[in-house]
């Protein structure tokens, strides 16, 4: 009696086993293999394309950042010298024609230039005072090495006090205007402008006095004092011109400002001398103690 396969219905001989299941398994493996061979190239092609697009976008982004940064730095670099030249020209203009330049600064309504001029004056103070301290150090000779005076402290302290005196002088012009002219409506903008003017001119005088002091101490000191007086008169006159005050009121305002400024300047000088005296006494004591220890 003939037998048939229960799966595919193929007739089988006596003892024969149907291999339909093996053929189905081989066909499935063949189909999987062909599908893998087909998909793999697609993935291999797609991944480099995506990676290329990403790299291209990243390069464009980085290049854009670099170009933007380069343009920004170039703009800053080009803007810096122009601002420096404009400021130098402004300082030179103040030296040549102080009243006109200070009037322009005052009418601009911006205090930035005035504060910058005040800073320039402070730097000039430090330079001139450093020259004066150098002369003092040379004058003391060998004793300066043993005394070890704090010259840097003196320079900074005196420069700060000179700036404070300049500011007080400007404020007193403002207060004097309020006292003398009841109808006036003064502003602090011209006050800061004349303070900057006074600082620049007095700073130039201090530097000139320091240079002269290296050769002739007392004439150099006289140059500093004369420069301080001239700078104050010039600044006060510029303020009165800007505020459009008459001669009588201008004189009273300057007298008030001079009186208060001189008192403040004398107080600052006293503080400097007291500090210097203490330092000199301490230095002398240390030298004396050192000498006694050597004698023992």
Coordinates of C-alpha atoms in Angstrom, one line a residue:
X1 CA 0.0 0.0 0.0
X2 CA 1.5 3.4 -1.0
X3 CA 2.3 5.9 1.6
X4 CA 2.1 9.7 1.3
X5 CA 3.9 12.5 3.2
X6 CA 1.7 14.1 5.8
X7 CA 3.2 17.6 5.0
X8 CA 3.4 17.9 1.3
X9 CA 1.4 14.8 0.1
X10 CA 4.3 13.3 -1.9
X11 CA 4.0 9.5 -2.5
X12 CA 6.7 7.6 -0.6
X13 CA 8.2 4.2 -1.2
X14 CA 8.5 1.7 1.6
X15 CA 10.9 3.1 4.2
X16 CA 11.5 6.4 2.4
X17 CA 11.5 9.7 4.4
X18 CA 10.3 12.9 2.8
X19 CA 12.8 15.8 2.7
X20 CA 10.3 18.6 2.2
X21 CA 11.0 20.2 5.6
X22 CA 14.8 20.4 4.8
X23 CA 14.0 22.2 1.5
X24 CA 11.8 24.7 3.2
X25 CA 14.5 25.5 5.8
X26 CA 17.2 25.9 3.1
X27 CA 14.9 28.2 1.1
X28 CA 14.3 30.3 4.2
X29 CA 18.1 30.6 4.8
X30 CA 18.7 31.5 1.2
X31 CA 16.0 34.2 1.4
X32 CA 17.6 35.7 4.6
X33 CA 21.0 35.7 3.1
X34 CA 19.9 37.5 -0.1
X35 CA 18.1 40.0 2.0
X36 CA 21.1 40.7 4.1
X37 CA 23.3 41.1 1.1
X38 CA 20.8 43.6 -0.4
X39 CA 20.4 45.6 2.8
X40 CA 24.0 45.9 3.8
X41 CA 25.2 47.9 0.8
X42 CA 22.2 50.2 1.4
X43 CA 23.4 50.8 4.9
X44 CA 26.9 51.2 3.8
X45 CA 26.0 53.8 1.3
X46 CA 23.5 55.7 3.5
X47 CA 25.9 56.0 6.5
X48 CA 28.7 57.8 4.7
X49 CA 26.2 60.1 3.0
X50 CA 24.7 61.1 6.4
X51 CA 28.1 61.4 7.9
X52 CA 29.2 63.6 4.9
X53 CA 26.2 65.8 5.3
X54 CA 26.9 66.2 9.1
X55 CA 30.6 67.0 8.5
X56 CA 29.7 69.5 5.8
X57 CA 27.2 71.2 8.1
X58 CA 29.7 71.2 11.0
X59 CA 32.4 72.7 8.7
X60 CA 30.1 75.4 7.5
X61 CA 29.0 76.2 11.1
X62 CA 32.6 76.3 12.3
X63 CA 33.7 78.3 9.4
X64 CA 30.8 80.8 10.0
X65 CA 31.9 81.1 13.7
X66 CA 35.5 81.6 12.7
X67 CA 34.6 84.3 10.1
X68 CA 32.3 86.0 12.5
X69 CA 34.9 86.0 15.3
X70 CA 37.6 87.2 12.8
X71 CA 35.4 90.1 11.7
X72 CA 34.6 91.0 15.3
X73 CA 38.3 90.9 16.3
X74 CA 39.2 92.9 13.2
X75 CA 36.5 95.5 14.1
X76 CA 37.8 95.8 17.6
X77 CA 41.4 96.1 16.4
X78 CA 40.5 98.8 13.9
X79 CA 38.3 100.6 16.4
X80 CA 41.0 100.7 19.1
X81 CA 43.6 102.9 17.3
X82 CA 40.9 105.3 16.1
X83 CA 39.6 105.8 19.6
X84 CA 43.1 106.3 20.9
X85 CA 43.9 108.8 18.2
X86 CA 40.6 110.7 18.9
X87 CA 41.5 110.8 22.6
X88 CA 45.0 112.0 22.0
X89 CA 43.7 114.7 19.7
X90 CA 41.2 115.7 22.4
X91 CA 44.0 116.0 25.0
X92 CA 46.2 118.0 22.6
X93 CA 43.2 120.2 21.8
X94 CA 42.7 120.9 25.6
X95 CA 46.3 121.9 25.9
X96 CA 46.1 124.2 22.9
X97 CA 42.6 125.7 23.4
X98 CA 41.4 124.7 26.9
X99 CA 38.3 126.8 27.2
X100 CA 36.8 125.8 23.8
X101 CA 37.5 122.1 24.3
X102 CA 36.1 122.1 27.8
X103 CA 33.1 123.9 26.6
X104 CA 32.5 121.2 24.0
X105 CA 32.8 118.5 26.7
X106 CA 30.5 120.3 29.0
X107 CA 27.8 120.9 26.3
X108 CA 28.0 117.2 25.3
X109 CA 26.4 116.2 28.6
X110 CA 28.7 113.2 28.9
X111 CA 31.0 112.9 31.9
X112 CA 33.1 110.0 30.4
X113 CA 35.7 112.3 28.8
X114 CA 35.9 114.3 32.0
X115 CA 36.7 111.3 34.1
X116 CA 39.2 110.0 31.6
X117 CA 41.0 113.4 31.7
X118 CA 41.0 113.1 35.5
X119 CA 42.6 109.7 35.2
X120 CA 45.2 111.1 32.8
X121 CA 46.0 113.8 35.3
X122 CA 46.4 111.2 38.1
X123 CA 48.9 109.3 35.9
X124 CA 50.9 112.5 35.3
X125 CA 50.9 113.1 39.0
X126 CA 52.4 109.7 39.6
X127 CA 55.1 110.2 37.0
X128 CA 56.1 113.7 38.4
X129 CA 56.0 112.5 42.0
X130 CA 58.1 109.5 41.1
X131 CA 60.7 111.8 39.7
X132 CA 60.6 113.9 42.9
X133 CA 61.1 110.7 45.0
X134 CA 63.9 109.6 42.8
X135 CA 65.7 112.9 43.5
X136 CA 65.0 112.5 47.3
X137 CA 66.5 109.0 47.1
X138 CA 69.6 110.2 45.3
X139 CA 69.9 113.1 47.8
X140 CA 69.9 110.8 50.8
X141 CA 72.7 108.8 49.2
X142 CA 73.9 105.8 51.3
X143 CA 71.5 106.7 54.1
X144 CA 68.6 105.9 51.8
X145 CA 69.7 102.2 51.6
X146 CA 69.6 102.0 55.4
X147 CA 66.4 104.0 55.9
X148 CA 64.4 102.0 53.3
X149 CA 61.6 104.7 53.0
X150 CA 58.4 103.5 51.4
X151 CA 58.6 105.8 48.3
X152 CA 55.8 104.0 46.4
X153 CA 53.4 104.6 49.3
X154 CA 54.3 108.3 49.3
X155 CA 53.8 108.6 45.5
X156 CA 50.4 106.9 45.6
X157 CA 49.2 108.7 48.7
X158 CA 50.1 112.2 47.4
X159 CA 48.6 111.4 43.9
X160 CA 45.3 110.4 45.5
X161 CA 45.2 113.5 47.7
X162 CA 45.9 115.7 44.7
X163 CA 43.0 114.1 42.8
X164 CA 40.8 114.6 45.9
X165 CA 41.8 118.3 46.0
X166 CA 41.0 118.7 42.3
X167 CA 37.5 117.2 42.9
X168 CA 36.9 119.4 45.9
X169 CA 37.9 122.5 44.0
X170 CA 35.4 121.6 41.3
X171 CA 32.6 120.9 43.7
X172 CA 33.3 124.3 45.4
X173 CA 32.9 126.0 42.1
X174 CA 29.5 124.4 41.9
X175 CA 28.7 125.4 45.6
X176 CA 30.0 128.9 45.0
X177 CA 27.7 129.3 42.0
X178 CA 24.8 128.3 44.2
X179 CA 25.8 130.8 46.9
X180 CA 26.7 133.8 44.7
X181 CA 24.1 133.5 42.0
X182 CA 20.7 132.5 43.3
X183 CA 19.2 132.5 39.8
X184 CA 21.8 130.2 38.3
X185 CA 21.0 126.5 37.7
X186 CA 24.4 124.9 37.6
X187 CA 25.1 121.4 36.5
X188 CA 27.8 118.9 37.5
X189 CA 28.7 118.2 33.9
X190 CA 30.8 121.4 33.5
X191 CA 32.2 120.9 37.0
X192 CA 33.6 117.5 36.0
X193 CA 34.9 119.0 32.7
X194 CA 36.9 121.7 34.5
X195 CA 38.1 119.2 37.1
X196 CA 39.5 117.1 34.2
X197 CA 41.0 120.2 32.6
X198 CA 42.7 121.2 36.0
X199 CA 44.0 117.7 36.4
X200 CA 45.7 117.6 33.0
X201 CA 47.3 121.0 33.3
X202 CA 48.4 120.4 36.9
X203 CA 49.7 117.0 35.9
X204 CA 51.8 118.5 33.1
X205 CA 53.2 121.0 35.7
X206 CA 54.0 118.2 38.1
X207 CA 55.9 116.3 35.5
X208 CA 57.8 119.4 34.4
X209 CA 58.6 120.2 38.1
X210 CA 59.8 116.6 38.6
X211 CA 62.2 116.9 35.7
X212 CA 63.5 120.2 36.9
X213 CA 63.8 118.8 40.4
X214 CA 66.3 116.2 39.2
X215 CA 68.7 119.1 38.5
X216 CA 67.5 121.9 40.9
X217 CA 65.2 120.7 43.7
X218 CA 63.8 124.0 44.9
X219 CA 63.1 125.5 41.4
X220 CA 61.4 122.2 40.5
X221 CA 59.2 122.5 43.6
X222 CA 58.4 126.1 42.6
X223 CA 57.4 124.9 39.1
X224 CA 54.9 122.4 40.7
X225 CA 53.3 125.1 42.9
X226 CA 53.1 127.6 40.1
X227 CA 51.5 125.0 37.8
X228 CA 49.0 124.1 40.4
X229 CA 48.0 127.8 40.8
X230 CA 47.8 128.4 37.0
X231 CA 45.8 125.3 36.4
X232 CA 43.3 126.3 39.1
X233 CA 42.8 129.8 37.7
X234 CA 42.5 128.5 34.1
X235 CA 39.9 125.9 35.2
X236 CA 37.9 128.5 37.2
X237 CA 37.9 130.9 34.3
X238 CA 36.7 128.2 31.9
X239 CA 33.9 127.3 34.3
X240 CA 32.7 130.9 34.6
X241 CA 32.8 131.2 30.8
X242 CA 30.8 128.0 30.3
X243 CA 28.3 129.1 33.0
X244 CA 28.2 132.6 31.5
X245 CA 28.8 134.4 34.8
X246 CA 29.8 138.1 35.0
X247 CA 33.2 139.2 36.3
X248 CA 32.1 140.1 39.8
X249 CA 30.3 136.8 40.4
X250 CA 33.1 134.9 38.9
X251 CA 35.6 136.6 41.2
X252 CA 33.6 135.7 44.3
X253 CA 33.1 132.1 43.2
X254 CA 36.8 131.7 42.6
X255 CA 37.6 133.2 46.0
X256 CA 35.3 130.7 47.8
X257 CA 36.7 127.8 45.8
X258 CA 40.3 128.9 46.5
X259 CA 39.8 129.4 50.2
X260 CA 38.3 125.9 50.7
X261 CA 40.8 124.2 48.4
X262 CA 43.8 125.7 50.2
X263 CA 42.5 124.5 53.5
X264 CA 42.0 121.0 52.2
X265 CA 45.4 121.1 50.5
X266 CA 47.1 122.1 53.8
X267 CA 45.3 119.3 55.6
X268 CA 46.4 116.8 53.0
X269 CA 50.0 118.1 53.2
X270 CA 49.9 117.8 57.0
X271 CA 48.8 114.2 56.7
X272 CA 51.6 113.4 54.3
X273 CA 54.2 115.1 56.5
X274 CA 53.0 113.2 59.6
X275 CA 53.2 109.9 57.8
X276 CA 56.6 110.7 56.5
X277 CA 57.8 111.8 59.9
X278 CA 56.7 108.5 61.5
X279 CA 58.4 106.6 58.7
X280 CA 61.6 108.6 59.1
X281 CA 61.6 108.2 62.9
X282 CA 61.0 104.5 62.6
X283 CA 63.8 104.2 60.0
X284 CA 66.2 106.3 62.2
X285 CA 65.4 104.1 65.2
X286 CA 66.1 100.9 63.2
X287 CA 69.4 102.4 62.0
X288 CA 70.3 103.3 65.6
X289 CA 69.4 99.8 66.9
X290 CA 71.4 98.3 64.1
X291 CA 74.4 100.4 65.0
X292 CA 74.2 99.5 68.7
X293 CA 74.0 95.8 67.8
X294 CA 77.1 96.1 65.7
X295 CA 79.0 97.8 68.6
X296 CA 78.1 94.9 70.9

